[in-house]
mmCIF file of C-alpha atoms in Angstrom:
data_model
loop_
_atom_site.group_PDB
_atom_site.id
_atom_site.type_symbol
_atom_site.label_atom_id
_atom_site.label_comp_id
_atom_site.label_asym_id
_atom_site.label_seq_id
_atom_site.Cartn_x
_atom_site.Cartn_y
_atom_site.Cartn_z
ATOM 1 C CA MET A 1 96.548 100.912 116.157
ATOM 2 C CA ILE A 2 96.648 99.659 112.592
ATOM 3 C CA ASP A 3 97.723 96.025 112.381
ATOM 4 C CA HIS A 4 98.138 95.857 108.596
ATOM 5 C CA ILE A 5 97.077 97.444 105.333
ATOM 6 C CA GLU A 6 96.017 95.791 102.088
ATOM 7 C CA ILE A 7 96.202 97.720 98.834
ATOM 8 C CA ARG A 8 95.048 96.786 95.357
ATOM 9 C CA THR A 9 97.260 97.064 92.321
ATOM 10 C CA SER A 10 96.804 96.523 88.618
ATOM 11 C CA ARG A 11 100.604 96.305 88.279
ATOM 12 C CA MET A 12 101.607 93.473 90.612
ATOM 13 C CA ALA A 13 105.105 92.719 89.291
ATOM 14 C CA GLU A 14 106.086 96.392 89.308
ATOM 15 C CA SER A 15 104.530 96.916 92.742
ATOM 16 C CA LEU A 16 106.380 93.932 94.217
ATOM 17 C CA SER A 17 109.638 95.348 92.890
ATOM 18 C CA PHE A 18 108.814 98.865 94.146
ATOM 19 C CA TYR A 19 107.964 97.789 97.700
ATOM 20 C CA ALA A 20 110.927 95.408 97.911
ATOM 21 C CA LYS A 21 113.277 98.263 96.982
ATOM 22 C CA ALA A 22 111.562 101.025 98.958
ATOM 23 C CA LEU A 23 111.073 98.996 102.139
ATOM 24 C CA GLY A 24 114.358 97.086 102.039
ATOM 25 C CA PRO A 25 116.218 99.702 104.114
ATOM 26 C CA LEU A 26 113.625 99.168 106.881
ATOM 27 C CA GLY A 27 114.355 95.431 106.892
ATOM 28 C CA TYR A 28 111.170 94.511 105.012
ATOM 29 C CA THR A 29 111.041 91.557 102.637
ATOM 30 C CA GLN A 30 108.237 89.720 100.904
ATOM 31 C CA LYS A 31 107.093 87.034 103.341
ATOM 32 C CA VAL A 32 103.821 85.849 101.762
ATOM 33 C CA ASP A 33 103.406 84.793 98.140
ATOM 34 C CA GLY A 34 99.806 83.730 97.613
ATOM 35 C CA ASP A 35 96.851 85.596 96.155
ATOM 36 C CA ALA A 36 97.861 88.297 98.626
ATOM 37 C CA LYS A 37 101.542 89.231 98.661
ATOM 38 C CA GLY A 38 102.717 90.192 102.132
ATOM 39 C CA PHE A 39 105.669 92.299 103.265
ATOM 40 C CA GLY A 40 107.103 92.581 106.753
ATOM 41 C CA ASN A 41 110.212 92.674 108.880
ATOM 42 C CA ASP A 42 111.266 90.621 111.906
ATOM 43 C CA ASP A 43 108.530 92.228 114.029
ATOM 44 C CA ALA A 44 105.590 92.657 111.667
ATOM 45 C CA LEU A 45 103.733 91.420 108.620
ATOM 46 C CA ASP A 46 101.746 94.519 107.818
ATOM 47 C CA LEU A 47 101.592 95.348 104.106
ATOM 48 C CA PHE A 48 99.671 93.221 101.644
ATOM 49 C CA LEU A 49 99.220 93.660 97.887
ATOM 50 C CA VAL A 50 96.347 92.095 95.956
ATOM 51 C CA GLU A 51 95.317 92.283 92.298
ATOM 52 C CA GLY A 52 92.548 94.765 91.652
ATOM 53 C CA THR A 53 91.611 98.283 90.710
ATOM 54 C CA PRO A 54 93.931 100.666 92.560
ATOM 55 C CA SER A 55 92.407 103.144 94.963
ATOM 56 C CA ASP A 56 93.890 106.492 95.890
ATOM 57 C CA VAL A 57 95.436 106.258 99.323
ATOM 58 C CA HIS A 58 98.385 107.853 101.094
ATOM 59 C CA PHE A 59 100.197 105.970 103.817
ATOM 60 C CA ALA A 60 103.406 106.373 105.755
ATOM 61 C CA PHE A 61 106.061 104.055 107.128
ATOM 62 C CA ALA A 62 107.851 105.037 110.334
ATOM 63 C CA ALA A 63 111.606 105.418 110.164
ATOM 64 C CA PRO A 64 113.716 105.318 113.333
ATOM 65 C CA ASP A 65 115.699 108.440 112.432
ATOM 66 C CA ARG A 66 116.106 111.104 109.770
ATOM 67 C CA ALA A 67 119.130 109.356 108.292
ATOM 68 C CA MET A 68 116.915 106.362 107.480
ATOM 69 C CA VAL A 69 114.400 108.626 105.699
ATOM 70 C CA ASP A 70 117.309 109.950 103.629
ATOM 71 C CA ARG A 71 118.607 106.417 102.908
ATOM 72 C CA ILE A 72 115.195 105.234 101.727
ATOM 73 C CA TYR A 73 114.793 108.224 99.417
ATOM 74 C CA ASP A 74 118.335 107.779 98.085
ATOM 75 C CA ALA A 75 117.708 104.039 97.553
ATOM 76 C CA GLY A 76 114.532 104.933 95.657
ATOM 77 C CA ARG A 77 116.446 107.353 93.444
ATOM 78 C CA ALA A 78 119.206 104.797 92.792
ATOM 79 C CA ALA A 79 116.614 102.133 91.920
ATOM 80 C CA GLY A 80 114.827 104.436 89.479
ATOM 81 C CA LEU A 81 111.644 104.636 91.551
ATOM 82 C CA THR A 82 109.335 107.616 91.126
ATOM 83 C CA LEU A 83 110.364 110.389 93.511
ATOM 84 C CA ASP A 84 107.722 112.797 94.798
ATOM 85 C CA ARG A 85 109.243 115.042 97.478
ATOM 86 C CA ALA A 86 112.749 114.978 98.904
ATOM 87 C CA PRO A 87 113.136 114.512 102.652
ATOM 88 C CA ALA A 88 112.526 117.701 104.583
ATOM 89 C CA LEU A 89 111.100 119.037 107.803
ATOM 90 C CA ALA A 90 107.374 119.787 107.821
ATOM 91 C CA PRO A 91 107.058 122.178 110.784
ATOM 92 C CA HIS A 92 103.424 122.903 109.896
ATOM 93 C CA ILE A 93 102.703 119.365 111.171
ATOM 94 C CA HIS A 94 105.104 119.502 114.137
ATOM 95 C CA PRO A 95 108.666 120.792 114.678
ATOM 96 C CA ASN A 96 110.357 117.386 114.282
ATOM 97 C CA TYR A 97 108.249 115.941 111.430
ATOM 98 C CA TYR A 98 110.798 114.828 108.810
ATOM 99 C CA ALA A 99 109.524 112.990 105.755
ATOM 100 C CA GLY A 100 110.355 111.966 102.204
ATOM 101 C CA TYR A 101 107.908 110.735 99.582
ATOM 102 C CA LEU A 102 107.865 108.273 96.694
ATOM 103 C CA ARG A 103 105.086 107.233 94.290
ATOM 104 C CA ASP A 104 104.316 103.564 93.815
ATOM 105 C CA PRO A 105 103.601 102.077 90.336
ATOM 106 C CA ASP A 106 99.884 102.882 90.741
ATOM 107 C CA GLY A 107 100.673 106.522 91.610
ATOM 108 C CA ARG A 108 99.967 106.278 95.351
ATOM 109 C CA LEU A 109 101.881 108.593 97.677
ATOM 110 C CA VAL A 110 104.130 106.518 99.947
ATOM 111 C CA GLU A 111 105.686 108.448 102.809
ATOM 112 C CA PHE A 112 108.636 107.632 105.064
ATOM 113 C CA VAL A 113 108.606 109.693 108.256
ATOM 114 C CA CYS A 114 110.594 110.243 111.423
ATOM 115 C CA HIS A 115 109.023 112.106 114.358
ATOM 116 C CA ALA A 116 112.157 112.253 116.526
ATOM 117 C CA ALA A 117 114.270 115.318 117.091
ATOM 118 C CA GLU A 118 117.686 115.288 115.517
ATOM 119 C CA PRO A 119 120.273 114.259 118.140
ATOM 120 C CA SER A 120 122.393 117.142 119.371
#
């Protein structure tokens, strides 16, 4: 299991704003404000940003349901964040894989995914 991830950014102020807006619907806020800036919710402190040369990485945040994936994408659109792919099923991964994608200020692909079946 991954405990946390640290990513480097050359655009700290923009990245802090991006992650605050994109992760807000999941209950995430900035909890650490030192050389490393840390984001988490009530249960975790698992995303850290540090100044440096950005690397190309793709990572995904779990959403509890498809409606949350939609809310995050819609919040990103409303906040003027860079949209990549609208939420949709990806049956080539598995029948219930539902994900939407944004791009952070350094161009990294940030995914929000739900693996649960839609309630009947």
